[in-house]
Coordinates of C-alpha atoms in Angstrom, one line a residue:
M171 CA 0.0 0.0 0.0
S172 CA 1.3 3.5 -0.9
T173 CA 2.4 5.7 2.0
K174 CA 2.1 8.8 -0.1
Q175 CA -0.2 11.6 1.1
S176 CA -3.0 12.1 -1.3
A177 CA -4.9 15.0 -2.9
I178 CA -8.0 15.0 -5.1
I179 CA -8.4 17.8 -7.6
V180 CA -11.9 18.7 -8.8
G181 CA -11.6 19.9 -12.4
A182 CA -8.9 19.7 -15.0
G183 CA -8.8 23.3 -16.0
P184 CA -5.4 25.2 -16.3
G185 CA -5.3 25.9 -12.5
G186 CA -6.1 22.4 -11.5
L187 CA -3.6 20.9 -13.9
A188 CA -0.9 23.4 -12.8
A189 CA -1.6 22.3 -9.2
S190 CA -1.4 18.7 -10.2
L191 CA 2.1 19.2 -11.6
L192 CA 3.4 20.9 -8.5
L193 CA 1.9 18.5 -6.1
A194 CA 2.9 15.4 -8.0
K195 CA 6.5 16.7 -8.3
A196 CA 6.5 17.1 -4.5
G197 CA 5.6 13.5 -4.0
V198 CA 1.8 13.7 -3.4
S199 CA -0.5 11.1 -4.9
V200 CA -2.8 13.2 -7.1
T201 CA -6.1 12.2 -8.7
V202 CA -8.0 14.7 -11.0
F203 CA -11.7 14.2 -11.6
E204 CA -13.0 16.0 -14.7
K205 CA -16.6 15.8 -15.8
D206 CA -15.9 16.5 -19.5
A207 CA -14.3 14.0 -21.9
R208 CA -11.3 16.4 -22.3
V209 CA -9.2 18.5 -20.1
G210 CA -9.2 22.3 -20.1
G211 CA -12.6 23.4 -19.0
R212 CA -13.3 26.5 -21.1
T213 CA -9.6 26.6 -22.0
K214 CA -9.9 23.9 -24.7
T215 CA -10.3 23.6 -28.4
V216 CA -13.4 22.5 -30.2
T217 CA -13.3 21.1 -33.7
R218 CA -16.1 21.3 -36.3
D219 CA -16.0 20.3 -39.9
G220 CA -12.2 20.4 -39.9
F221 CA -12.0 23.8 -38.2
T222 CA -10.4 24.1 -34.7
F223 CA -11.4 26.9 -32.4
D224 CA -10.3 27.9 -29.0
L225 CA -13.5 27.8 -26.9
G226 CA -12.5 30.4 -24.3
P227 CA -9.3 32.3 -23.8
T228 CA -7.1 33.2 -26.8
F229 CA -4.5 35.6 -25.3
F230 CA -1.4 33.9 -23.7
H231 CA 0.6 36.6 -22.0
Y232 CA 2.9 37.2 -19.0
T233 CA 4.4 33.8 -19.4
E234 CA 6.7 34.2 -16.4
V235 CA 4.4 32.3 -14.0
I236 CA 4.0 29.2 -16.2
E237 CA 7.7 29.4 -17.0
E238 CA 8.5 29.2 -13.3
I239 CA 6.0 26.4 -12.7
F240 CA 7.5 24.4 -15.5
Q241 CA 11.0 25.1 -14.2
A242 CA 9.9 23.7 -10.8
I243 CA 9.1 20.4 -12.5
G244 CA 12.2 20.4 -14.6
R245 CA 10.6 21.4 -17.9
D246 CA 10.8 24.3 -20.4
A247 CA 7.4 25.9 -20.9
H248 CA 8.2 27.5 -24.3
A249 CA 9.5 24.2 -25.7
D250 CA 6.7 22.1 -24.2
L251 CA 3.9 24.5 -25.1
N252 CA 5.2 25.6 -28.5
L253 CA 4.7 29.3 -27.8
Q254 CA 5.0 31.7 -30.7
R255 CA 5.4 35.4 -29.9
L256 CA 3.3 37.8 -32.0
D257 CA 4.9 40.7 -33.8
V258 CA 1.7 42.7 -33.4
N259 CA 0.1 42.1 -30.1
Y260 CA -3.3 43.3 -31.4
R261 CA -4.8 46.1 -33.6
L262 CA -7.1 48.5 -31.8
V263 CA -9.6 50.1 -34.2
F264 CA -11.2 53.0 -32.3
G265 CA -14.8 53.9 -32.6
Q266 CA -13.7 57.5 -32.3
G267 CA -11.5 57.1 -35.4
G268 CA -8.0 55.9 -36.0
Q269 CA -6.2 52.7 -35.2
L270 CA -3.1 51.5 -33.3
D271 CA -1.0 48.4 -33.9
C272 CA 0.2 47.6 -30.4
T273 CA 3.6 46.0 -30.0
S274 CA 6.1 45.0 -27.4
D275 CA 8.8 47.0 -29.2
L276 CA 8.5 49.9 -26.8
D277 CA 10.3 52.4 -29.0
L278 CA 8.1 51.5 -32.0
M279 CA 5.0 51.7 -29.8
R280 CA 6.0 55.1 -28.6
D281 CA 6.4 56.3 -32.2
R282 CA 3.0 54.9 -33.2
I283 CA 1.4 56.7 -30.3
A284 CA 3.1 59.9 -31.4
D285 CA 1.7 59.5 -34.9
L286 CA -1.8 58.8 -33.5
S287 CA -2.0 61.3 -30.6
G288 CA 1.0 63.6 -30.5
E289 CA 4.3 63.9 -28.7
K290 CA 2.8 64.6 -25.3
D291 CA 0.9 61.3 -25.1
A292 CA 4.0 59.5 -26.5
Q293 CA 6.0 60.8 -23.6
A294 CA 3.1 59.8 -21.3
F295 CA 3.4 56.3 -22.6
V296 CA 7.1 56.2 -21.6
K297 CA 6.1 57.4 -18.1
Y298 CA 3.3 54.8 -18.0
V299 CA 5.7 52.0 -18.7
E300 CA 8.2 53.3 -16.0
E301 CA 5.5 53.7 -13.4
N302 CA 4.0 50.2 -14.0
R303 CA 7.3 48.5 -14.1
R304 CA 7.8 49.8 -10.6
K305 CA 4.2 49.0 -9.6
L306 CA 4.7 45.4 -10.7
E307 CA 8.0 45.2 -8.8
M308 CA 6.4 46.6 -5.6
S309 CA 3.1 44.7 -5.8
K310 CA 4.3 41.3 -7.1
A311 CA 4.7 39.9 -3.5
C312 CA 1.0 40.8 -2.8
L313 CA -0.1 38.7 -5.8
Q314 CA 2.2 35.8 -5.1
E315 CA 1.2 35.2 -1.5
P316 CA -2.1 34.3 0.2
W317 CA -4.2 36.9 2.1
S318 CA -5.9 35.7 5.3
G319 CA -7.3 39.0 6.7
P320 CA -7.1 42.8 7.0
T321 CA -4.1 42.5 9.3
N322 CA -2.1 41.5 6.2
L323 CA -2.3 45.2 5.2
L324 CA 0.2 45.9 7.9
S325 CA 2.8 43.6 6.4
K326 CA 6.0 44.8 4.8
R327 CA 4.8 43.6 1.4
A328 CA 1.5 45.6 1.7
M329 CA 3.3 48.7 2.9
R330 CA 5.7 48.6 0.0
A331 CA 2.9 48.1 -2.5
A332 CA 0.8 50.9 -1.0
T333 CA 3.4 53.4 -2.1
V334 CA 2.5 52.8 -5.8
L335 CA -1.0 51.2 -5.9
R336 CA -3.2 54.3 -5.3
P337 CA -6.0 52.2 -3.8
T338 CA -8.6 54.9 -4.0
R339 CA -8.3 55.3 -7.7
S340 CA -9.8 53.3 -10.6
V341 CA -7.8 52.2 -13.6
A342 CA -9.4 55.0 -15.6
D343 CA -8.7 57.6 -13.0
D344 CA -5.1 56.6 -12.8
L345 CA -4.5 56.6 -16.6
G346 CA -6.4 59.9 -16.9
R347 CA -3.4 61.6 -15.1
L348 CA -1.2 60.6 -18.0
F349 CA -3.1 60.6 -21.3
D350 CA -5.0 63.4 -22.9
D351 CA -6.3 61.3 -25.8
D352 CA -9.2 59.1 -24.6
R353 CA -8.3 56.5 -27.2
L354 CA -5.0 55.9 -25.3
L355 CA -6.9 55.5 -22.1
L356 CA -8.8 52.7 -23.8
A357 CA -5.6 51.2 -25.2
M358 CA -4.2 50.9 -21.7
S359 CA -7.4 49.9 -19.9
F360 CA -9.5 47.6 -22.0
Q361 CA -7.5 44.8 -20.5
T362 CA -9.7 45.1 -17.4
K363 CA -12.2 43.0 -19.4
Y364 CA -9.9 40.1 -18.7
L365 CA -11.3 40.5 -15.2
G366 CA -14.8 41.1 -16.5
M367 CA -14.8 44.6 -15.3
S368 CA -15.0 48.2 -16.5
P369 CA -11.8 50.4 -16.1
F370 CA -14.0 52.9 -14.4
N371 CA -14.7 50.5 -11.5
C372 CA -11.6 48.3 -11.6
P373 CA -8.9 49.1 -8.9
S374 CA -5.9 51.0 -10.2
L375 CA -3.5 48.1 -9.5
F376 CA -4.7 46.6 -12.8
T377 CA -3.1 49.3 -14.9
I378 CA -0.3 46.6 -14.9
L379 CA -2.4 44.4 -17.2
A380 CA -1.6 46.4 -20.4
F381 CA 1.9 46.9 -19.2
L382 CA 2.5 43.2 -19.0
E383 CA 1.5 42.9 -22.6
Y384 CA 3.8 45.6 -23.7
E385 CA 6.7 44.5 -21.5
H386 CA 6.5 40.7 -22.0
G387 CA 4.5 40.3 -25.3
I388 CA 1.6 38.1 -26.3
F389 CA 2.0 34.5 -27.5
H390 CA 0.0 32.0 -29.5
P391 CA 0.5 28.3 -28.7
I392 CA 0.5 26.4 -31.9
G393 CA -2.6 24.3 -32.0
G394 CA -4.6 26.9 -30.1
L395 CA -4.5 28.0 -26.5
G396 CA -6.5 24.8 -25.7
S397 CA -3.4 22.8 -26.5
V398 CA -1.8 24.2 -23.3
P399 CA -3.9 22.2 -20.8
A400 CA -3.8 19.2 -23.1
R401 CA 0.0 19.2 -22.9
M402 CA 0.0 19.9 -19.2
A403 CA -2.2 16.8 -18.8
E404 CA 0.3 14.7 -20.7
I405 CA 3.1 15.9 -18.5
A406 CA 1.0 15.3 -15.3
K407 CA 0.4 11.7 -16.4
E408 CA 4.2 11.3 -16.8
L409 CA 4.5 12.4 -13.2
G410 CA 2.0 9.8 -12.1
V411 CA -1.1 11.9 -11.9
D412 CA -4.3 9.9 -12.3
I413 CA -6.7 12.0 -14.6
R414 CA -10.2 10.6 -14.8
L415 CA -12.1 12.1 -17.6
G416 CA -15.8 11.9 -18.0
E417 CA -16.1 11.4 -14.2
G418 CA -17.5 14.5 -12.6
V419 CA -17.7 15.1 -8.9
D420 CA -21.2 15.0 -7.4
E421 CA -20.4 15.9 -3.9
V422 CA -17.5 16.8 -1.7
L423 CA -17.4 14.4 1.3
M424 CA -17.4 16.1 4.7
E425 CA -16.6 14.8 8.2
G426 CA -16.6 17.2 11.1
G427 CA -16.4 20.2 8.9
R428 CA -13.4 18.9 6.9
A429 CA -13.2 17.8 3.3
V430 CA -12.1 14.2 3.2
G431 CA -12.8 13.2 -0.4
V432 CA -15.4 13.3 -3.1
R433 CA -18.3 11.2 -4.5
T434 CA -18.5 10.4 -8.2
S435 CA -20.4 8.0 -10.3
T436 CA -17.9 5.3 -9.4
G437 CA -18.3 5.7 -5.6
E438 CA -16.4 7.5 -2.8
H439 CA -12.8 8.6 -3.2
R440 CA -10.9 9.7 -0.1
A441 CA -7.8 11.9 0.3
E442 CA -6.0 14.1 2.8
A443 CA -6.8 17.3 0.8
V444 CA -9.4 18.4 -1.8
V445 CA -8.5 21.1 -4.4
V446 CA -11.4 22.7 -6.1
N447 CA -10.7 24.0 -9.6
A448 CA -14.1 25.0 -10.8
D449 CA -16.2 28.2 -11.0
F450 CA -16.4 29.2 -7.4
A451 CA -20.1 29.9 -6.9
K452 CA -21.2 27.0 -9.1
A453 CA -18.9 24.6 -7.2
M454 CA -20.0 25.7 -3.8
T455 CA -23.7 25.6 -4.5
E456 CA -23.5 22.2 -6.3
L457 CA -20.8 20.3 -4.4
V458 CA -20.5 21.7 -0.8
P459 CA -23.7 21.6 1.4
D460 CA -24.8 25.1 2.4
K461 CA -24.7 24.1 6.1
N462 CA -20.9 23.6 5.8
R463 CA -20.3 27.1 4.6
K464 CA -20.5 30.1 7.0
R465 CA -18.9 33.0 5.1
W466 CA -19.9 31.8 1.6
T467 CA -23.4 30.6 2.0
D468 CA -25.8 30.3 -0.9
A469 CA -27.6 33.4 0.3
K470 CA -24.4 35.4 0.4
L471 CA -23.2 34.2 -2.9
E472 CA -26.4 35.5 -4.5
K473 CA -25.6 39.0 -3.2
K474 CA -22.0 39.0 -4.6
K475 CA -21.0 40.9 -7.7
Y476 CA -20.2 38.9 -10.8
S477 CA -18.2 39.6 -13.9
C478 CA -19.6 40.2 -17.4
S479 CA -20.3 37.4 -19.8
T480 CA -19.7 37.0 -23.5
F481 CA -21.6 36.4 -26.7
M482 CA -19.6 34.2 -29.0
L483 CA -19.4 33.3 -32.7
Y484 CA -17.0 30.7 -34.0
L485 CA -16.9 31.0 -37.8
G486 CA -15.2 28.7 -40.3
T487 CA -14.7 30.5 -43.6
N488 CA -13.7 29.2 -47.0
R489 CA -11.1 32.0 -47.5
T490 CA -8.2 33.4 -45.6
W491 CA -7.9 36.9 -44.1
D492 CA -4.1 37.4 -44.4
H493 CA -4.4 41.1 -44.6
L494 CA -5.8 41.3 -41.1
P495 CA -3.8 40.8 -37.8
H496 CA -4.1 37.9 -35.4
H497 CA -6.0 39.9 -32.8
Q498 CA -8.3 42.9 -33.4
I499 CA -10.3 44.9 -30.9
Y500 CA -12.9 47.4 -31.7
P501 CA -13.8 49.7 -28.6
S502 CA -17.0 51.3 -29.7
A503 CA -17.5 55.1 -29.9
P504 CA -19.9 55.1 -27.0
Y505 CA -17.5 52.9 -25.0
V506 CA -18.6 54.2 -21.6
E507 CA -22.3 53.7 -22.4
T508 CA -21.7 50.1 -23.5
L509 CA -19.9 49.4 -20.2
E510 CA -22.9 50.8 -18.4
D511 CA -25.2 48.5 -20.4
I512 CA -23.0 45.6 -19.3
E513 CA -22.4 46.3 -15.7
N514 CA -25.3 48.4 -14.4
R515 CA -28.2 48.4 -16.8
H516 CA -27.8 44.7 -17.7
V517 CA -29.0 45.2 -21.2
V518 CA -27.5 44.4 -24.7
S519 CA -25.9 47.2 -26.7
W520 CA -27.2 47.3 -30.3
D521 CA -26.2 50.6 -31.7
D522 CA -22.4 50.2 -31.7
P523 CA -21.2 47.2 -29.7
S524 CA -17.6 46.6 -28.9
V525 CA -16.1 43.4 -30.3
Y526 CA -13.0 41.4 -30.4
V527 CA -12.0 39.1 -33.3
Q528 CA -9.2 36.5 -33.5
N529 CA -7.8 35.5 -36.9
A530 CA -5.6 32.7 -35.6
C531 CA -4.9 31.0 -38.9
L532 CA -2.6 34.0 -39.8
T533 CA -0.2 32.5 -37.3
D534 CA -1.4 28.9 -37.1
P535 CA -2.8 27.8 -40.5
G536 CA -3.2 24.2 -39.4
L537 CA -6.3 25.2 -37.4
A538 CA -8.4 25.2 -40.7
P539 CA -8.4 23.3 -44.0
E540 CA -6.1 24.7 -46.7
G541 CA -7.2 28.0 -47.9
C542 CA -9.7 28.5 -45.1
S543 CA -9.7 30.3 -41.8
T544 CA -11.2 30.3 -38.3
V545 CA -12.7 33.5 -37.2
Y546 CA -13.4 33.8 -33.4
V547 CA -15.7 36.6 -32.4
L548 CA -16.3 37.8 -28.8
V549 CA -18.7 40.5 -27.6
P550 CA -18.7 41.5 -23.9
V551 CA -22.2 41.4 -22.6
T552 CA -24.1 41.3 -19.3
H553 CA -24.1 38.1 -17.3
V554 CA -27.4 36.2 -17.3
H555 CA -30.0 38.6 -16.2
E556 CA -33.8 38.8 -16.4
N557 CA -33.5 41.8 -18.6
V558 CA -32.2 39.8 -21.5
D559 CA -33.8 36.8 -23.1
W560 CA -31.2 35.3 -25.4
S561 CA -33.6 32.8 -26.9
E562 CA -35.4 35.8 -28.4
I563 CA -32.5 37.9 -29.6
S564 CA -29.6 35.7 -30.3
V565 CA -30.3 35.3 -34.1
D566 CA -30.8 39.0 -34.6
Y567 CA -27.7 39.8 -32.5
R568 CA -25.6 37.5 -34.6
E569 CA -26.6 39.6 -37.6
R570 CA -25.7 42.8 -35.8
I571 CA -22.3 41.5 -34.8
L572 CA -21.5 40.3 -38.4
D573 CA -22.4 43.8 -39.6
Q574 CA -20.0 45.2 -37.0
I575 CA -17.0 43.0 -38.0
E576 CA -17.6 43.6 -41.7
S577 CA -17.8 47.4 -41.4
K578 CA -15.3 48.0 -38.5
L579 CA -12.7 45.3 -38.7
G580 CA -12.2 44.4 -42.4
Y581 CA -14.1 41.1 -42.7
E582 CA -15.8 42.2 -45.9
N583 CA -18.7 40.1 -47.0
I584 CA -17.9 37.4 -44.4
R585 CA -21.5 36.0 -44.6
D586 CA -20.7 34.8 -48.1
H587 CA -17.8 32.8 -46.9
I588 CA -19.1 31.1 -43.7
V589 CA -19.2 27.3 -44.2
T590 CA -19.6 26.3 -40.6
E591 CA -20.3 28.1 -37.3
M592 CA -21.2 27.8 -33.6
M593 CA -22.7 30.3 -31.2
I594 CA -22.6 30.6 -27.4
T595 CA -24.7 33.0 -25.4
P596 CA -24.3 33.8 -21.7
E597 CA -26.9 31.2 -21.0
G598 CA -24.8 28.7 -22.9
W599 CA -21.9 29.4 -20.5
G600 CA -24.1 28.3 -17.6
D601 CA -22.7 24.8 -17.8
Y602 CA -19.3 26.2 -16.9
C603 CA -20.0 29.2 -14.6
H604 CA -22.6 30.8 -12.3
R605 CA -24.8 33.3 -14.2
G606 CA -22.6 32.8 -17.2
A607 CA -20.1 35.1 -15.6
V608 CA -17.0 33.9 -17.5
F609 CA -14.5 35.9 -15.4
N610 CA -16.0 34.6 -12.1
L611 CA -16.5 37.0 -9.1
A612 CA -16.0 40.6 -10.0
H613 CA -12.7 42.2 -9.0
G614 CA -13.7 45.3 -7.0
L615 CA -11.8 46.1 -3.8
D616 CA -14.7 44.6 -1.9
Q617 CA -14.0 41.2 -3.5
M618 CA -10.2 41.1 -3.6
L619 CA -7.3 39.9 -1.4
W620 CA -8.7 38.5 1.9
R621 CA -12.2 39.5 0.8
R622 CA -12.1 37.0 -2.0
P623 CA -12.5 33.3 -1.2
Q624 CA -9.2 32.3 0.2
N625 CA -6.7 29.8 -1.3
R626 CA -6.8 27.7 1.8
F627 CA -10.6 27.8 1.9
E628 CA -11.8 29.4 5.1
D629 CA -15.2 27.7 5.3
V630 CA -13.9 24.1 4.9
A631 CA -10.8 22.6 6.4
G632 CA -8.8 20.5 4.1
M633 CA -10.1 22.3 1.0
Y634 CA -8.0 24.5 -1.3
L635 CA -9.1 26.7 -4.2
V636 CA -7.5 27.4 -7.5
G637 CA -8.9 29.4 -10.4
G638 CA -10.4 32.8 -11.1
G639 CA -12.7 32.7 -8.0
T640 CA -9.9 32.8 -5.5
H641 CA -6.8 35.1 -4.9
P642 CA -5.3 36.6 -7.0
G643 CA -8.2 36.6 -9.5
S644 CA -9.2 35.8 -13.1
G645 CA -7.0 35.6 -16.2
L646 CA -4.6 32.8 -17.1
P647 CA -1.4 34.2 -15.5
V648 CA -3.1 34.8 -12.2
I649 CA -5.0 31.5 -12.3
F650 CA -1.6 29.8 -12.7
E651 CA -0.4 31.9 -9.7
S652 CA -3.4 30.7 -7.7
A653 CA -2.3 27.2 -8.3
R654 CA 1.1 27.9 -7.1
I655 CA -0.1 29.7 -4.0
S656 CA -2.6 27.0 -3.1
S657 CA -0.2 24.1 -3.8
K658 CA 2.4 25.7 -1.5
L659 CA -0.2 26.0 1.3
L660 CA -1.3 22.4 0.8
L661 CA 2.2 21.1 0.9
D662 CA 3.0 23.2 4.0
D663 CA -0.1 21.8 5.7
M664 CA 1.1 18.3 4.8
G665 CA 4.5 19.0 6.2
I666 CA 6.2 18.5 2.8

């Protein structure tokens, strides 16, 4: 009989797989239960009629965290994951007019800003980079360590970070100090959508999101971003991790307020620790009895703030779009109004919706048949809300969005070239996340640090959280960081 200590991981998303690598390397016996037939959760590819699409995330940036995780297990992330750096991070086509090809060549980026907005804003960009380089340096420890309560604010790491974080400001407020051109404020702030938030509500810490892209670049994993968890799963198996696909967890087993295992269709499975890598609210309400949760009860979860959702089109076309960049983003002219529609009014924007399009075959032609392309379309929208009935409007909204990418982003006559397609509405994301909130709990100051569900889950002993619902938050780099934080806590508790 094995004398190894054991851990069960619920969900084979990127965070759960990263945790499985670290725990297995440390000598823990790890079993991963995944309800789907493939790993990745929303971070996976789907294939239809010979076209391969990323289902969820498409940006792979700030690779430092995954690099360090792979180094810890004796691997090279860039070699294993086949990461290709993009020359143009993305093209911003502004509703107010003009466009900007954003790049990690900072001198070139400065010159492009000067051409678009003038010398003053070009110098402001230089200052922005310098400020955020320092902000990242001063705040990194706050994002790499767990937070257990407000007393952590008195720690040296918090005191150092407080000198640069400007906690009373939003991202938009902080950037407004620097840039006169509102288009540049958008260029440096739309990344708050990775957190499912508006830059006008998102804490100023997150001005670092755009900086990370400019400083470290954006990558495309050949085969799609969904190939990353697939490769991680292969490596995990090499380390002895038992990954059980198509076997979802029905319940977390509890004894005396402690998680001691899980129940699946094959019976009860016991372990010293349970790691939950699933949408937080969905996992709690479906897997952990309400009576076992004091801080995060069903009633309290209903009162929490949740991120936006997305309306998705996955289009296979019988032509290529080689004149268009890999990533394009259209922030609409009434950008503030569309954010209000999403976050506060909970209605759909029809007049001039913002939209993102990925043209992955420019970099990775193997994702489609020869001479063809995949076109991935994402529109930020409200999470599931009684104000919007997607069964009534989805067909019309598809037409509106096709009009938008034809007229704004250069996909001329795309309707004539669509040979296969899929659509997902916020209600369709409900299988993965509570209220279809694809970026999990919102990231306001009232739901960050110790106010977010803690990595060593405070309501259930023996349970640890990874993913966008715990500290540090949503987005692939920080989800990988959550796996590192929670794995360290678990190993410490095991005495390893």
